[in-house]
mmCIF file of C-alpha atoms and ligand atoms in Angstrom:
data_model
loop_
_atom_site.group_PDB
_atom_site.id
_atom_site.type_symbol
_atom_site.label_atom_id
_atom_site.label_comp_id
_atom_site.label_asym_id
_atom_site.label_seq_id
_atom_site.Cartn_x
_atom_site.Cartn_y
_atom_site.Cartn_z
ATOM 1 C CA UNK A 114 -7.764 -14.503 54.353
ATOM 2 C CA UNK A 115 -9.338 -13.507 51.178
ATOM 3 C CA UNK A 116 -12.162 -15.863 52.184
ATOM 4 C CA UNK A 117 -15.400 -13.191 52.153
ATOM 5 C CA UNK A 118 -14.144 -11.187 48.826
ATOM 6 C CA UNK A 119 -16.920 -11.680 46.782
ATOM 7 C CA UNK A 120 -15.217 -11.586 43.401
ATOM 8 C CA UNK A 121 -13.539 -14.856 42.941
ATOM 9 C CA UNK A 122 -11.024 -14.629 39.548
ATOM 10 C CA UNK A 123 -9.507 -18.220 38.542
ATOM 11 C CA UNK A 124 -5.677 -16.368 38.528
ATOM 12 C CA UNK A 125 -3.004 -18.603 36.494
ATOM 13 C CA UNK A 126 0.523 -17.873 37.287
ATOM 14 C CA UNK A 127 1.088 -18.176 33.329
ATOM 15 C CA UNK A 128 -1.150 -15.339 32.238
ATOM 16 C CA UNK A 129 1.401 -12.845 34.124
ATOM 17 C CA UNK A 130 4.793 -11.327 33.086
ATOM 18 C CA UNK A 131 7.676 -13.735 33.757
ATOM 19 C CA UNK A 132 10.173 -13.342 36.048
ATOM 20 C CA UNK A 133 12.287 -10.404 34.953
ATOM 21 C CA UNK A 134 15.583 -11.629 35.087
ATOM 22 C CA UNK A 135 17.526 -8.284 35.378
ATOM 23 C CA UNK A 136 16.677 -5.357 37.740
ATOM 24 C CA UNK A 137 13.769 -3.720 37.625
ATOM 25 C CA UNK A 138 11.664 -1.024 39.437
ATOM 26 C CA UNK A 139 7.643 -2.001 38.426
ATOM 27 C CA UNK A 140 5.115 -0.668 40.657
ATOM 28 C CA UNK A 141 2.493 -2.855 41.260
ATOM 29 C CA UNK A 142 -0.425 -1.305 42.935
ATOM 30 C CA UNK A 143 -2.603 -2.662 45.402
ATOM 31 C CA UNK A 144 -6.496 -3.283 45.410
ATOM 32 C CA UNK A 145 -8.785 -2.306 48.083
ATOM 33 C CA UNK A 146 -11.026 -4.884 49.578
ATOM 34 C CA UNK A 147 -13.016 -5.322 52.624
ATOM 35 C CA UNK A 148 -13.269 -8.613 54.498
ATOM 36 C CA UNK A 149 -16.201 -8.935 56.514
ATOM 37 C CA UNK A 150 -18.225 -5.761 58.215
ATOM 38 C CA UNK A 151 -14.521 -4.230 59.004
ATOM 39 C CA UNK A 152 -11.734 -5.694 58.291
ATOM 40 C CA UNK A 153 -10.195 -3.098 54.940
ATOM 41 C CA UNK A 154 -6.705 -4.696 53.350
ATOM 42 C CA UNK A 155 -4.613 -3.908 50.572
ATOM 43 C CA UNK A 156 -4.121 -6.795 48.487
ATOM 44 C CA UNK A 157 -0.565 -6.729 46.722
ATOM 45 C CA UNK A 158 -0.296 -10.004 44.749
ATOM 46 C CA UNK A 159 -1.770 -11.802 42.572
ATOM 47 C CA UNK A 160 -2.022 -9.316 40.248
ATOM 48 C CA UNK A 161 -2.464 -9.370 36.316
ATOM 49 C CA UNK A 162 1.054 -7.513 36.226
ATOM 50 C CA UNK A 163 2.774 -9.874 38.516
ATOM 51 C CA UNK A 164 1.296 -13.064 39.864
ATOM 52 C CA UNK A 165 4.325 -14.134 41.861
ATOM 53 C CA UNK A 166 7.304 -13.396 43.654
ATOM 54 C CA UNK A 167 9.462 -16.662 44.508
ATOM 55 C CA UNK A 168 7.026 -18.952 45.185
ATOM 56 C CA UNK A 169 4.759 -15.639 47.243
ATOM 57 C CA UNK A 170 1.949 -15.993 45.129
ATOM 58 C CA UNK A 171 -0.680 -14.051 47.707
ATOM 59 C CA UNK A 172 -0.024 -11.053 49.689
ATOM 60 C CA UNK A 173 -2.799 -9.041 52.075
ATOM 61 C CA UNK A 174 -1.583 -6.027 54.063
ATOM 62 C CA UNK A 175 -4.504 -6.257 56.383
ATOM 63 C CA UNK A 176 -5.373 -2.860 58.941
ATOM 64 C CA UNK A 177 -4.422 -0.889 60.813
ATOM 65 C CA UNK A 178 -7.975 -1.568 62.176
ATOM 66 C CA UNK A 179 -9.361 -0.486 65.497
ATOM 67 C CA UNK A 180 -10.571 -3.497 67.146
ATOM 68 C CA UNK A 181 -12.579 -1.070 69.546
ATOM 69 C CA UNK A 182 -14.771 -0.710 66.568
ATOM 70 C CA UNK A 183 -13.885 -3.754 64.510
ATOM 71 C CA UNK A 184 -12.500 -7.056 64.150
ATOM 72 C CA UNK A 185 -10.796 -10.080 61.621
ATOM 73 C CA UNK A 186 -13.851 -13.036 62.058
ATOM 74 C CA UNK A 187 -12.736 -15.619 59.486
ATOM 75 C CA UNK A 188 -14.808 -18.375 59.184
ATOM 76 C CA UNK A 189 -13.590 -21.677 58.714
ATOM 77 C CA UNK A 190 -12.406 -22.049 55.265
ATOM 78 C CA UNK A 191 -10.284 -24.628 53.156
ATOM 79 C CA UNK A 192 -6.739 -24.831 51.472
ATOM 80 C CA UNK A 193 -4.449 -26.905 48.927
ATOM 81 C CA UNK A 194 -1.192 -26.529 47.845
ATOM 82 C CA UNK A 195 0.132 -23.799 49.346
ATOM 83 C CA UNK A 196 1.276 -22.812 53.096
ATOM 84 C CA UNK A 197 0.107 -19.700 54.494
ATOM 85 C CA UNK A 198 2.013 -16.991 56.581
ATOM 86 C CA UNK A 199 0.841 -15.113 59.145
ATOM 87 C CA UNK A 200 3.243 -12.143 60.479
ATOM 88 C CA UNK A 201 1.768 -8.913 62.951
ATOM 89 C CA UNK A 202 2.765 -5.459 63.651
ATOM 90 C CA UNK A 203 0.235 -5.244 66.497
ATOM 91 C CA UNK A 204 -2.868 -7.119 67.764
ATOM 92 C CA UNK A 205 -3.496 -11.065 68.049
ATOM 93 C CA UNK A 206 -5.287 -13.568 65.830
ATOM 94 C CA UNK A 207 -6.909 -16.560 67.061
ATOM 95 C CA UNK A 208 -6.135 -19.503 64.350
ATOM 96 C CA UNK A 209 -7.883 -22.875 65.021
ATOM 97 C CA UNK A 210 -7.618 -25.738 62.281
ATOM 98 C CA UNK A 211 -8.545 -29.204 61.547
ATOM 99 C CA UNK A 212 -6.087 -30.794 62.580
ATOM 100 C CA UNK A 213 -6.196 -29.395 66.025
ATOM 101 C CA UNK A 214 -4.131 -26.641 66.192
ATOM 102 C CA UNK A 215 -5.376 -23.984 68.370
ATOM 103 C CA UNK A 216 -2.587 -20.814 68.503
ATOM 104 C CA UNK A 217 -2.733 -16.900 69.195
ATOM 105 C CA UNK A 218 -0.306 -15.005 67.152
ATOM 106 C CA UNK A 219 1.354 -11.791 68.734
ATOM 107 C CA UNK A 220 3.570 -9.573 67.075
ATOM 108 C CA UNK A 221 6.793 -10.739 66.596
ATOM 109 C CA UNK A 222 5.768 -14.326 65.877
ATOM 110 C CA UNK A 223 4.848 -16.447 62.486
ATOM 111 C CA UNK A 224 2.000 -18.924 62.324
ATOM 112 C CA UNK A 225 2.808 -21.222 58.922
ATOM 113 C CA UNK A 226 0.221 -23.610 58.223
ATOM 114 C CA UNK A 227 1.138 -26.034 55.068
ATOM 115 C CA UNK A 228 -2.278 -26.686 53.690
ATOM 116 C CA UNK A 229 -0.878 -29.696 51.744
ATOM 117 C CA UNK A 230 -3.246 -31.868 50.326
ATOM 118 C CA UNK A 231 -5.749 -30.022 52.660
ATOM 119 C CA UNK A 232 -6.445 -28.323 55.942
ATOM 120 C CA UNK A 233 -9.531 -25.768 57.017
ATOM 121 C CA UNK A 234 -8.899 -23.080 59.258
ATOM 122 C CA UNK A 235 -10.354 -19.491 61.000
ATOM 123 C CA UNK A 236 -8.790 -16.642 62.497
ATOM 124 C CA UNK A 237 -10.408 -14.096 64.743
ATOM 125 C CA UNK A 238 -8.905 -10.786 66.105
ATOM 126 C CA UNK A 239 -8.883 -10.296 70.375
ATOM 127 C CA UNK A 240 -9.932 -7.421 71.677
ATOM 128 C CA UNK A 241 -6.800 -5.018 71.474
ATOM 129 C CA UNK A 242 -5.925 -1.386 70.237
ATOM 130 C CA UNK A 243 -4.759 -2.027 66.820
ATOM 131 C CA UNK A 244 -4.610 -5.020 64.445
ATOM 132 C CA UNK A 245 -2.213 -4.803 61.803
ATOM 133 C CA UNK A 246 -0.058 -7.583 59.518
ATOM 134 C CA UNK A 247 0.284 -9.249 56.625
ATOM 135 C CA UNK A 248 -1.204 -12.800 55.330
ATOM 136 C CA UNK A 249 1.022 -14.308 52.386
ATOM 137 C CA UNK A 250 0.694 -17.357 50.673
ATOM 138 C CA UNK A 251 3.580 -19.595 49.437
ATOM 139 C CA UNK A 252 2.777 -22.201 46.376
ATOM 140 C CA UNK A 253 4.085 -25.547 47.352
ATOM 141 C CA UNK A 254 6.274 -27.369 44.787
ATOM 142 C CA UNK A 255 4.499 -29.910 42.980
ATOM 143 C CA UNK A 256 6.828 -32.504 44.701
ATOM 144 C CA UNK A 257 5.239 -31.527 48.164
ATOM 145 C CA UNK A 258 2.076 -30.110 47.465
ATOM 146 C CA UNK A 259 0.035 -33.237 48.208
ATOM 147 C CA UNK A 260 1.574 -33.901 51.928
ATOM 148 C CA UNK A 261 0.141 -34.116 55.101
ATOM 149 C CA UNK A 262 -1.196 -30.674 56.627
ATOM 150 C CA UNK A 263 0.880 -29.201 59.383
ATOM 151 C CA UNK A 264 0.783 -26.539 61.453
ATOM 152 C CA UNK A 265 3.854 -24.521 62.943
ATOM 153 C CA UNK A 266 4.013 -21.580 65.318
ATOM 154 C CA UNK A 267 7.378 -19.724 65.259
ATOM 155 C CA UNK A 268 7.441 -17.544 68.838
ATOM 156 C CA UNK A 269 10.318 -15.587 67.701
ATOM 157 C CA UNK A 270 12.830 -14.798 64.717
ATOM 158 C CA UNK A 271 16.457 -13.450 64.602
ATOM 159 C CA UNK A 272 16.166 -9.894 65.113
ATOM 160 C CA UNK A 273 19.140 -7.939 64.436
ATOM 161 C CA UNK A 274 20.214 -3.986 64.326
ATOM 162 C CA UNK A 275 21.990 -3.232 60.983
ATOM 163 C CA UNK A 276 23.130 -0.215 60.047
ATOM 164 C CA UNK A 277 20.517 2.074 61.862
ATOM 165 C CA UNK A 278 17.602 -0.683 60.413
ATOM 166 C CA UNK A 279 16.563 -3.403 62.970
ATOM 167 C CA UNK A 280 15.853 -6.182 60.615
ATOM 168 C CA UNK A 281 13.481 -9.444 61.503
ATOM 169 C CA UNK A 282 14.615 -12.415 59.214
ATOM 170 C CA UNK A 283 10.933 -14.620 59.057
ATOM 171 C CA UNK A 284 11.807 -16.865 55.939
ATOM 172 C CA UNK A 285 15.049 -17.684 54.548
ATOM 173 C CA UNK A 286 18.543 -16.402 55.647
ATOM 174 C CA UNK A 287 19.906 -12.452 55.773
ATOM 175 C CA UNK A 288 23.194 -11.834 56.908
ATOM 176 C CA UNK A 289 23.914 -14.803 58.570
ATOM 177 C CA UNK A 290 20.579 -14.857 60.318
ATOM 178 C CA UNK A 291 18.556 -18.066 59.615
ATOM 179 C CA UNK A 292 14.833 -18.059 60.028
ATOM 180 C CA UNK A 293 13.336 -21.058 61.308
ATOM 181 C CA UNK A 294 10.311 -21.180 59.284
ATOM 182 C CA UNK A 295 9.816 -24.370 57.252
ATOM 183 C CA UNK A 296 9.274 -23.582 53.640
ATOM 184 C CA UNK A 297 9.733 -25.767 50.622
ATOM 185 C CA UNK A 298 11.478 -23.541 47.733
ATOM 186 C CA UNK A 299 14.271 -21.384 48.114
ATOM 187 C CA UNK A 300 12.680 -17.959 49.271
ATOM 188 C CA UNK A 301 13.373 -14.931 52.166
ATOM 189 C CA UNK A 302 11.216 -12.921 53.986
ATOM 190 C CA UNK A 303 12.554 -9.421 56.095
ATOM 191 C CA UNK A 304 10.563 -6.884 58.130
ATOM 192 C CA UNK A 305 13.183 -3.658 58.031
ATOM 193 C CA UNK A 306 12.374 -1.039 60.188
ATOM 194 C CA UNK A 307 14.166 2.469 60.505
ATOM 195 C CA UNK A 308 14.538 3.680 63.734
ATOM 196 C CA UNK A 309 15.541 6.992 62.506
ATOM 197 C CA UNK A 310 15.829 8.294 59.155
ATOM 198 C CA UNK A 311 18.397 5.954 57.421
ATOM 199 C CA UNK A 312 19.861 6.276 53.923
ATOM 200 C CA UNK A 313 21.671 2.906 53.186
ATOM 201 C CA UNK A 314 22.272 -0.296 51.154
ATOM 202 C CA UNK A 315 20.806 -3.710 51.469
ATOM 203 C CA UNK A 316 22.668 -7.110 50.141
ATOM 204 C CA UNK A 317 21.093 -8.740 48.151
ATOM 205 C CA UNK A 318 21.332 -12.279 46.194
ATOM 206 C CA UNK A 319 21.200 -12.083 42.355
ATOM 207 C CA UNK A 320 19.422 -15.483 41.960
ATOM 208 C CA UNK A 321 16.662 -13.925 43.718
ATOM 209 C CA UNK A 322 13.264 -11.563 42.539
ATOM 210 C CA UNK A 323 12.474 -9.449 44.940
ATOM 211 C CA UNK A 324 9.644 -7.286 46.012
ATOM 212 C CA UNK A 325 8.428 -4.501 48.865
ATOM 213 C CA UNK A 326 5.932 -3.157 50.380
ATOM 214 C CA UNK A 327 5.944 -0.386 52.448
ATOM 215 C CA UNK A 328 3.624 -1.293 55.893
ATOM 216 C CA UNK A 329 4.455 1.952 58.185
ATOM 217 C CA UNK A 330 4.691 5.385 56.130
ATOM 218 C CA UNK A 331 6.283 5.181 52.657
ATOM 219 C CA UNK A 332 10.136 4.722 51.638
ATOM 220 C CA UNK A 333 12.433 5.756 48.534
ATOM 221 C CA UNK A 334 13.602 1.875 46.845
ATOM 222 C CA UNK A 335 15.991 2.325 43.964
ATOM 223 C CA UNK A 336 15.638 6.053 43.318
ATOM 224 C CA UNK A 337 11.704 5.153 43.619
ATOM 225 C CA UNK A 338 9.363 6.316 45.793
ATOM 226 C CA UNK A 339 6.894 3.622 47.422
ATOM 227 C CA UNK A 340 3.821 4.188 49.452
ATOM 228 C CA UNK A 341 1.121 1.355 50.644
ATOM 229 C CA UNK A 342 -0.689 2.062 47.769
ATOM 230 C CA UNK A 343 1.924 -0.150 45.734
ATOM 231 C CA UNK A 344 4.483 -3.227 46.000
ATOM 232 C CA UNK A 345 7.338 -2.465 43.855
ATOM 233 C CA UNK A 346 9.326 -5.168 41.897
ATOM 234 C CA UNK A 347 12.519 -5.459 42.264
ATOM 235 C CA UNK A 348 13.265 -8.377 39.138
ATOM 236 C CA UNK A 349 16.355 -10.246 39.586
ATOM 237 C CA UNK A 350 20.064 -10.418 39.215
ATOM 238 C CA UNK A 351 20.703 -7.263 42.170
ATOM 239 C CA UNK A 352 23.587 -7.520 44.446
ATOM 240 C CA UNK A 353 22.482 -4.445 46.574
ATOM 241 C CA UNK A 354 19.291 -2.469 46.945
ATOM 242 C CA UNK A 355 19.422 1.496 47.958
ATOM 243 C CA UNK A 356 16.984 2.594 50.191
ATOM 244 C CA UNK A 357 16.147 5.675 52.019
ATOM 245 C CA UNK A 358 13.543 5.612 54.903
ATOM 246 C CA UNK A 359 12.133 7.972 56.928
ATOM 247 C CA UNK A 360 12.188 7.447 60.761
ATOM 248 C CA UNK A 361 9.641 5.098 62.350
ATOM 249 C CA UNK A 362 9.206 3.112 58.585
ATOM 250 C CA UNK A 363 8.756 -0.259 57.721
ATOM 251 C CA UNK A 364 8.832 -2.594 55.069
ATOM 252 C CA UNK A 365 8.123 -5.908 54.215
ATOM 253 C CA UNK A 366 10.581 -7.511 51.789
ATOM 254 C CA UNK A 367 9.892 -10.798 50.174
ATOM 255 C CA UNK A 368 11.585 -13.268 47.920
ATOM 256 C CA UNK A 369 13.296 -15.975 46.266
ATOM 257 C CA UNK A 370 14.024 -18.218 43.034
ATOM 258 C CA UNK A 371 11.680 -17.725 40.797
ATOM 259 C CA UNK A 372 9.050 -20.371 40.723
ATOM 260 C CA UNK A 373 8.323 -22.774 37.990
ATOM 261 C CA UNK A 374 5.901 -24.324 38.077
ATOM 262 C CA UNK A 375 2.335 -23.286 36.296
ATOM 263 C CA UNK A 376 0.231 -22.387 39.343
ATOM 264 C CA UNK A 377 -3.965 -21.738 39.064
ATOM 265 C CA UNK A 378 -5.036 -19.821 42.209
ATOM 266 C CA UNK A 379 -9.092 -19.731 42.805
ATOM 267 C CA UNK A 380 -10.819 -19.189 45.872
ATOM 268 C CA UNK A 381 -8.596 -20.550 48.505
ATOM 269 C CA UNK A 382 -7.330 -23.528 46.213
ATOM 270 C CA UNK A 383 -3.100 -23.597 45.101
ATOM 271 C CA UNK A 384 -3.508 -26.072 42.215
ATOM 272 C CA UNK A 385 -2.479 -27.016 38.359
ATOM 273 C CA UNK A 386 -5.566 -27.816 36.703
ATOM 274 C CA UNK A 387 -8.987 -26.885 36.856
ATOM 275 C CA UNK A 388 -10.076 -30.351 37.361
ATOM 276 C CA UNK A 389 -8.502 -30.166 41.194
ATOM 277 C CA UNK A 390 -9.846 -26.590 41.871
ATOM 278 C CA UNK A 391 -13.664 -28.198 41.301
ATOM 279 C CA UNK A 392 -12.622 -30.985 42.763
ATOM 280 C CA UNK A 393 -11.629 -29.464 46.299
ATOM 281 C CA UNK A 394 -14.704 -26.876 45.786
ATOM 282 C CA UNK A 395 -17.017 -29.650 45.589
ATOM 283 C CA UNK A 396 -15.255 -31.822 48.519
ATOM 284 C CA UNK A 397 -15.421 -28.457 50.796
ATOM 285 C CA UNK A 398 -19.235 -28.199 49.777
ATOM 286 C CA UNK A 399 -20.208 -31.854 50.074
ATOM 287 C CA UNK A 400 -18.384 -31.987 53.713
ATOM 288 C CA UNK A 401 -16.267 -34.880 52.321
ATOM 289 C CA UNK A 402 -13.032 -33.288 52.885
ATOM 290 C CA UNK A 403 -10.672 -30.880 54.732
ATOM 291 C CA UNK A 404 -11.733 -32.037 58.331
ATOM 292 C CA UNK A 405 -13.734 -29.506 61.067
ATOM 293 C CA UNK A 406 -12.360 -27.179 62.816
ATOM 294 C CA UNK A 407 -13.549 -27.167 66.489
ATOM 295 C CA UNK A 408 -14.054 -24.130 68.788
ATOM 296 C CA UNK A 409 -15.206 -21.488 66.129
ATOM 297 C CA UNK A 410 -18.132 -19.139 67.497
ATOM 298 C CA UNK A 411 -20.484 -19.933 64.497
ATOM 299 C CA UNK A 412 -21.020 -21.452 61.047
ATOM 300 C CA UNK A 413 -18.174 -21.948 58.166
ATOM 301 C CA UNK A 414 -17.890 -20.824 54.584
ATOM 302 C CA UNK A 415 -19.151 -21.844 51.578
ATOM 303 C CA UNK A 416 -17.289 -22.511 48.622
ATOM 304 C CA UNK A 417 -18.555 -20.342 45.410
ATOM 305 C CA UNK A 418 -19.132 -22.105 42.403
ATOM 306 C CA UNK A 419 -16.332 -22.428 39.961
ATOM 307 C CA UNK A 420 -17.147 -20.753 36.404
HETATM 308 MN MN1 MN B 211 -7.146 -18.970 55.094
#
């Protein structure tokens, strides 16, 4: 994702608040953006106010789009140094990469590709009713983040009913429930629905900053209420989490230990210096890197320059 947004801003993890390490409730709104002719999402993170949660250092609530009238046509694109996660609510992506992974994604199921020290992708919709999901990015540590790519396709997660909620655990562990997804830092991911209206309490771990966005309707998080337009920060150091969701809701919690480590973020690039980030540019642009992805209808993208 993020691959046809024109405007390209080098983001540094540094230039954002820190972690707040006591409970907070900071809404962070998201930007509009198209991708493509069609494709509209709501881009939640990075953000001058926050550029990471746990190591989540991208977040794109992409649709609900019609794919009667529309569709997600990604071109093949490069990463480094981060893994990207793929989760659905409805409709199925196409991902093909360069190391010869060819998977559709239906709801219910995670595609993680570790970019590593470099993969290229696309992603393109099928023809269904409705396409909607989110794309996240995780930084990789710096111990990890020049390994071999690898692709993983989870078909299911622990799903579990909890307290009128029906909870999906896709990273981490919730409640005893382990998700299988292979990530690198110590982070969670949940999709919570409410099957009815439900006014409850969430554990939470204090070593943990949190965030969530609402995906279906809006929901009241902390005394605060949330719509799509924003993902509200949670901070750290909470034990429990009120919330209080109308029926048919859901949300999409995310993560973890705060990271580290000084991240840049440009383009599609996870790196530390700006030296790397023109380095991978130019090795996408020159053809000297990143592989080829086979199978993809048409032509791939092209790298903007680096200013
Ligand atoms: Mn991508």
């Amino acid at each position: 994702m993020s691959d046809l947004i024109k405007q390209c801003q080098l983001s540094a993890a540094s230039d954002g608040p820190l972690c707040q390490p006591t409970p907070v409730l900071q809404k962070i709104p998201t930007r509009i953006a198209q991708i493509g002719e069609s494709l509209t999402i709501r881009r939640a993170l990075p953000h001058r106010e926050r550029r990471t949660i746990g190591a989540w250092c991208f977040l794109d609530h992409f649709g609900p789009l019609d794919l009667k009238t529309g569709e997600m046509d990604i071109a093949p694109h490069p990463h480094i140094g981060l893994q990207t996660f793929t989760w659905t609510l409805s409709g199925e992506i196409m991902h093909r990469d360069s190391i010869g992974s060819e998977q559709i994604i239906q709801p219910g199921q995670i595609n993680l590709m570790t970019a590593g020290k470099g993969i290229s992708h696309s992603e393109e919709s099928l023809p269904d009713t409705l396409l909607h999901g989110v794309q996240l990015w995780i930084a990789l540590p710096d111990m990890v983040r020049h390994m071999e790519p690898q692709f993983h396709h989870y078909a299911s997660v622990p799903t579990f009913k909890h307290n009128g909620l029906t909870i999906s655990v896709l990273v981490g562990e919730f409640m005893g429930q382990v998700a299988p997804t292979k990530v690198y830092s110590s982070l969670i991911s949940l999709d919570i629905a409410a099957d009815s209206a439900i006014d409850t309490t969430l554990p939470l771990d204090p070593n943990f900053e949190y965030g969530i966005l609402p995906l279906v309707d809006q929901a009241e998080i902390g005394g605060e209420i949330v719509t799509q337009d924003s993902l509200l920060y949670l901070g750290k150091g909470r034990t429990q989490l009120h919330v209080n969701l109308p029926a048919s809701s859901r949300l999409l919690l995310i993560g973890g230990e705060p990271f580290n480590e000084e991240i840049l973020i440009w383009w599609n690039f996870v790196a530390r210096t700006k030296e790397e980030l023109v380095a991978a540019t130019d090795a996408w642009n020159e053809g000297s890197a990143f592989g080829k992805v086979e199978g993809y209808h048409a032509g791939r993208l092209t790298a903007p320059p680096l200013t």
